[in-house]
Tab-separated table of C-alpha atoms in Angstrom:
chain	number	residue	atom	x	y	z
A	653	UNK	CA	-30.488	-0.766	-92.619
A	654	UNK	CA	-31.362	2.848	-92.029
A	655	UNK	CA	-30.263	3.955	-88.572
A	656	UNK	CA	-31.987	7.330	-88.755
A	657	UNK	CA	-35.351	8.556	-89.993
A	658	UNK	CA	-35.898	12.086	-91.262
A	659	UNK	CA	-38.793	13.780	-93.050
A	660	UNK	CA	-37.989	14.004	-96.764
A	661	UNK	CA	-38.665	17.713	-97.031
A	662	UNK	CA	-39.475	20.836	-95.040
A	663	UNK	CA	-40.129	24.484	-95.761
A	664	UNK	CA	-39.083	27.410	-93.609
A	665	UNK	CA	-39.630	31.142	-93.909
A	666	UNK	CA	-36.518	33.269	-94.176
A	667	UNK	CA	-35.511	34.696	-90.804
A	668	UNK	CA	-37.464	32.123	-88.832
A	669	UNK	CA	-35.995	29.180	-86.960
A	670	UNK	CA	-35.732	25.916	-88.857
A	671	UNK	CA	-36.230	22.840	-86.681
A	672	UNK	CA	-35.178	19.607	-88.362
A	673	UNK	CA	-36.121	16.392	-86.560
A	674	UNK	CA	-34.349	13.059	-86.633
A	675	UNK	CA	-35.313	9.728	-85.116
A	676	UNK	CA	-32.585	7.290	-84.115
A	677	UNK	CA	-34.378	4.887	-81.819
A	678	UNK	CA	-31.734	2.137	-82.119
A	679	UNK	CA	-28.769	4.348	-81.283
A	680	UNK	CA	-26.063	2.649	-79.218
A	681	UNK	CA	-24.519	4.105	-76.099
A	682	UNK	CA	-21.236	4.921	-77.850
A	683	UNK	CA	-22.756	6.420	-80.970
A	684	UNK	CA	-22.776	10.133	-81.603
A	685	UNK	CA	-25.367	12.081	-83.575
A	686	UNK	CA	-23.811	13.980	-86.470
A	687	UNK	CA	-25.443	16.521	-88.755
A	688	UNK	CA	-24.149	17.415	-92.207
A	689	UNK	CA	-25.718	19.445	-94.962
A	690	UNK	CA	-25.234	19.408	-98.707
A	691	UNK	CA	-25.904	22.428	-100.807
A	692	UNK	CA	-26.667	21.630	-104.422
A	693	UNK	CA	-23.648	20.319	-106.364
A	694	UNK	CA	-21.284	20.644	-103.413
A	695	UNK	CA	-19.732	18.184	-100.988
A	696	UNK	CA	-21.327	17.639	-97.571
A	697	UNK	CA	-20.516	20.245	-94.936
A	698	UNK	CA	-20.159	19.378	-91.261
A	699	UNK	CA	-22.601	21.232	-89.003
A	700	UNK	CA	-22.496	19.825	-85.501
A	701	UNK	CA	-22.391	16.626	-83.482
A	702	UNK	CA	-23.186	15.491	-79.959
A	703	UNK	CA	-23.412	12.484	-77.683
A	704	UNK	CA	-26.084	13.289	-75.112
A	705	UNK	CA	-25.773	16.925	-74.113
A	706	UNK	CA	-27.217	19.725	-76.164
A	707	UNK	CA	-24.626	21.425	-78.327
A	708	UNK	CA	-24.395	24.842	-79.937
A	709	UNK	CA	-21.950	26.382	-82.365
A	710	UNK	CA	-21.923	29.286	-84.760
A	711	UNK	CA	-24.021	27.404	-87.281
A	712	UNK	CA	-26.696	25.628	-85.294
A	713	UNK	CA	-27.926	24.041	-82.091
A	714	UNK	CA	-28.422	20.343	-81.522
A	715	UNK	CA	-31.025	19.169	-79.049
A	716	UNK	CA	-30.863	15.491	-78.089
A	717	UNK	CA	-33.680	13.939	-76.075
A	718	UNK	CA	-32.862	12.424	-72.730
A	719	UNK	CA	-33.392	8.878	-74.018
A	720	UNK	CA	-31.240	9.776	-77.063
A	721	UNK	CA	-33.792	8.248	-79.419
A	722	UNK	CA	-34.319	11.475	-81.307
A	723	UNK	CA	-32.748	14.849	-81.895
A	724	UNK	CA	-33.505	18.202	-83.473
A	725	UNK	CA	-31.190	20.442	-85.417
A	726	UNK	CA	-32.079	24.097	-85.023
A	727	UNK	CA	-31.008	26.836	-87.406
A	728	UNK	CA	-32.011	29.895	-85.355
A	729	UNK	CA	-32.463	32.379	-88.191
A	730	UNK	CA	-32.674	30.584	-91.515
A	731	UNK	CA	-31.452	32.374	-94.620
A	732	UNK	CA	-31.889	31.524	-98.283
A	733	UNK	CA	-28.337	30.144	-98.267
A	734	UNK	CA	-29.419	27.498	-95.761
A	735	UNK	CA	-31.469	25.787	-98.475
A	736	UNK	CA	-29.867	22.343	-98.644
A	737	UNK	CA	-30.304	18.668	-97.861
A	738	UNK	CA	-29.630	18.014	-94.177
A	739	UNK	CA	-28.358	14.605	-93.121
A	740	UNK	CA	-28.603	13.168	-89.626
A	741	UNK	CA	-26.107	10.348	-89.079
A	742	UNK	CA	-25.255	8.216	-86.077
A	743	UNK	CA	-21.817	6.727	-85.767
A	744	UNK	CA	-19.143	5.812	-83.308
A	745	UNK	CA	-16.556	8.549	-82.973
A	746	UNK	CA	-12.859	7.862	-83.263
A	747	UNK	CA	-10.514	6.558	-85.909
A	748	UNK	CA	-11.630	2.953	-85.963
A	749	UNK	CA	-11.987	1.201	-89.276
A	750	UNK	CA	-15.577	0.721	-90.301
A	751	UNK	CA	-17.097	3.759	-88.639
A	752	UNK	CA	-17.426	5.719	-91.838
A	753	UNK	CA	-20.331	8.085	-92.392
A	754	UNK	CA	-23.312	6.373	-94.005
A	755	UNK	CA	-25.907	8.671	-95.508
A	756	UNK	CA	-29.663	8.176	-95.462
A	757	UNK	CA	-32.178	10.175	-97.439
A	758	UNK	CA	-31.866	13.386	-95.455
A	759	UNK	CA	-34.305	16.288	-95.258
A	760	UNK	CA	-34.496	18.731	-98.125
A	761	UNK	CA	-34.948	22.130	-96.453
A	762	UNK	CA	-36.300	24.905	-98.606
A	763	UNK	CA	-35.970	28.378	-97.109
A	764	UNK	CA	-38.466	30.721	-98.726
A	765	UNK	CA	-38.440	34.533	-98.795
B	354	UNK	CA	-11.223	23.502	-90.292
B	355	UNK	CA	-9.651	20.696	-92.273
B	356	UNK	CA	-9.711	21.080	-96.049
B	357	UNK	CA	-10.119	18.392	-98.670
B	358	UNK	CA	-9.704	19.208	-102.341
B	359	UNK	CA	-10.718	17.329	-105.461
B	360	UNK	CA	-9.484	17.696	-108.995
B	361	UNK	CA	-10.966	18.146	-111.468
B	362	UNK	CA	-14.226	19.725	-110.313
B	363	UNK	CA	-15.933	18.620	-113.502
B	364	UNK	CA	-14.893	16.506	-116.444
B	365	UNK	CA	-16.468	15.431	-119.686
B	366	UNK	CA	-15.056	12.387	-121.416
B	367	UNK	CA	-15.939	10.123	-124.292
B	368	UNK	CA	-17.289	6.650	-123.776
B	369	UNK	CA	-14.509	4.084	-123.507
B	370	UNK	CA	-11.889	6.408	-122.088
B	371	UNK	CA	-10.557	6.464	-118.529
B	372	UNK	CA	-10.764	9.344	-116.094
B	373	UNK	CA	-8.701	9.943	-112.968
B	374	UNK	CA	-10.016	11.966	-110.024
B	375	UNK	CA	-7.659	13.170	-107.297
B	376	UNK	CA	-8.535	13.716	-103.660
B	377	UNK	CA	-6.130	15.559	-101.374
B	378	UNK	CA	-6.191	16.382	-97.693
B	379	UNK	CA	-4.521	19.788	-97.607
B	380	UNK	CA	-3.696	20.368	-93.955
B	381	UNK	CA	-3.870	16.980	-92.280
B	382	UNK	CA	-2.821	13.413	-92.800
B	383	UNK	CA	-5.485	10.923	-93.751
B	384	UNK	CA	-4.761	7.242	-93.320
B	385	UNK	CA	-8.260	6.527	-94.574
B	386	UNK	CA	-10.180	8.118	-97.420
B	387	UNK	CA	-13.628	7.271	-98.712
B	388	UNK	CA	-15.140	7.536	-102.163
B	389	UNK	CA	-18.852	8.190	-102.596
B	390	UNK	CA	-21.048	8.431	-105.669
B	391	UNK	CA	-24.222	10.452	-105.905
B	392	UNK	CA	-26.856	10.321	-108.615
B	393	UNK	CA	-29.263	13.245	-109.168
B	394	UNK	CA	-31.681	13.780	-106.299
B	395	UNK	CA	-30.260	10.771	-104.466
B	396	UNK	CA	-28.173	10.414	-101.345
B	397	UNK	CA	-24.451	9.676	-101.227
B	398	UNK	CA	-23.558	6.026	-101.699
B	399	UNK	CA	-20.278	4.724	-100.349
B	400	UNK	CA	-18.245	3.063	-103.085
B	401	UNK	CA	-15.037	2.137	-101.336
B	402	UNK	CA	-12.752	2.755	-98.408
B	403	UNK	CA	-9.182	3.601	-99.265
B	404	UNK	CA	-6.392	2.911	-96.783
B	405	UNK	CA	-2.922	4.329	-97.276
B	406	UNK	CA	-0.489	1.687	-98.435
B	407	UNK	CA	-3.011	-1.114	-98.825
B	408	UNK	CA	-5.760	-2.257	-101.153
B	409	UNK	CA	-9.094	-0.499	-101.082
B	410	UNK	CA	-12.183	-2.163	-99.673
B	411	UNK	CA	-15.112	-1.985	-102.074
B	412	UNK	CA	-18.787	-1.984	-101.179
B	413	UNK	CA	-21.018	-4.694	-102.539
B	414	UNK	CA	-21.893	-4.153	-106.177
B	415	UNK	CA	-18.961	-1.834	-106.924
B	416	UNK	CA	-16.576	-3.267	-109.508
B	417	UNK	CA	-13.005	-2.941	-108.314
B	418	UNK	CA	-11.595	-3.368	-111.810
B	419	UNK	CA	-13.724	-0.523	-113.090
B	420	UNK	CA	-13.141	1.884	-110.240
B	421	UNK	CA	-9.429	1.732	-109.489
B	422	UNK	CA	-8.412	3.333	-106.230
B	423	UNK	CA	-4.873	4.213	-105.226
B	424	UNK	CA	-3.942	5.719	-101.872
B	425	UNK	CA	-0.225	6.184	-102.278
B	426	UNK	CA	0.370	8.778	-99.593
B	427	UNK	CA	-1.213	10.152	-96.438
B	428	UNK	CA	-2.597	13.110	-98.335
B	429	UNK	CA	-3.607	11.728	-101.730
B	430	UNK	CA	-6.072	9.168	-103.014
B	431	UNK	CA	-7.067	8.731	-106.634
B	432	UNK	CA	-10.112	7.172	-108.232
B	433	UNK	CA	-9.804	6.073	-111.861
B	434	UNK	CA	-12.964	5.260	-113.749
B	435	UNK	CA	-11.809	2.867	-116.443
B	436	UNK	CA	-13.550	2.444	-119.788
B	437	UNK	CA	-16.191	4.935	-118.767
B	438	UNK	CA	-19.726	4.637	-120.071
B	439	UNK	CA	-22.668	7.052	-119.906
B	440	UNK	CA	-24.115	5.197	-116.906
B	441	UNK	CA	-20.949	6.139	-114.973
B	442	UNK	CA	-21.926	9.780	-115.228
B	443	UNK	CA	-22.371	10.922	-111.663
B	444	UNK	CA	-21.129	13.200	-108.896
B	445	UNK	CA	-18.120	11.634	-107.184
B	446	UNK	CA	-17.228	12.849	-103.700
B	447	UNK	CA	-14.225	11.912	-101.620
B	448	UNK	CA	-13.830	12.167	-97.885
B	449	UNK	CA	-10.740	12.027	-95.697
B	450	UNK	CA	-10.602	10.918	-92.093
B	451	UNK	CA	-8.124	12.523	-89.717
B	452	UNK	CA	-6.354	10.884	-86.810
B	453	UNK	CA	-9.221	11.792	-84.456
B	454	UNK	CA	-11.645	9.947	-86.680
B	455	UNK	CA	-13.457	12.981	-88.051
B	456	UNK	CA	-14.429	12.933	-91.721
B	457	UNK	CA	-14.091	15.898	-94.042
B	458	UNK	CA	-15.511	16.038	-97.538
B	459	UNK	CA	-14.190	17.316	-100.804
B	460	UNK	CA	-16.243	19.568	-103.088
B	461	UNK	CA	-17.047	16.746	-105.495
B	462	UNK	CA	-16.288	15.966	-109.135
B	463	UNK	CA	-19.028	15.896	-111.723
B	464	UNK	CA	-18.298	13.308	-114.391
B	465	UNK	CA	-20.193	13.330	-117.666
B	466	UNK	CA	-19.549	10.525	-120.118
B	467	UNK	CA	-20.761	11.193	-123.653
């Protein structure tokens, strides 16, 4: 069963902010929200993750709603190299068996000049 | 950050032959590694979970005798596609989990079976 829902595709103008939404209405209290991206013909690349507070790193910001049922990944100034498929995944953190990353369809972000 | 390598990056083989793909965690120990398969324009599908020193756990519909997995050390897992056929052509991606539970992905191996 899919645990997250993302739009299949989005366009963004180069230099503008890209806001990628994700719904995870059945998220459990101990599940984190992870974001990965996959550039064509490469392995997935970790972007960011969070539990309930908003997070920011050098790549992106993650905004999680107060009820934790949805989140938004923000790329503040998208470049052509940000064109990729972005995956939102919920999972329990830690080294327990069974909490592997399971990928849904993701959002194909196309950054246009 | 943690680095995971795969070798080879791409391989072409003839139908009926076997191909081995290596996955290495370069700067951390991975008691658990995962193997994924990805068809064009599709998402990653988990094939199996590989635990160091024990038998791999395969996902439903994945033939264990066709996709042999060996996780002989804390830094190396191998996937052997036996008697490959054109329908096995795909992008194979491994992932290694560190002691904190974080997963890191390799760059992938593109297999083409002619």
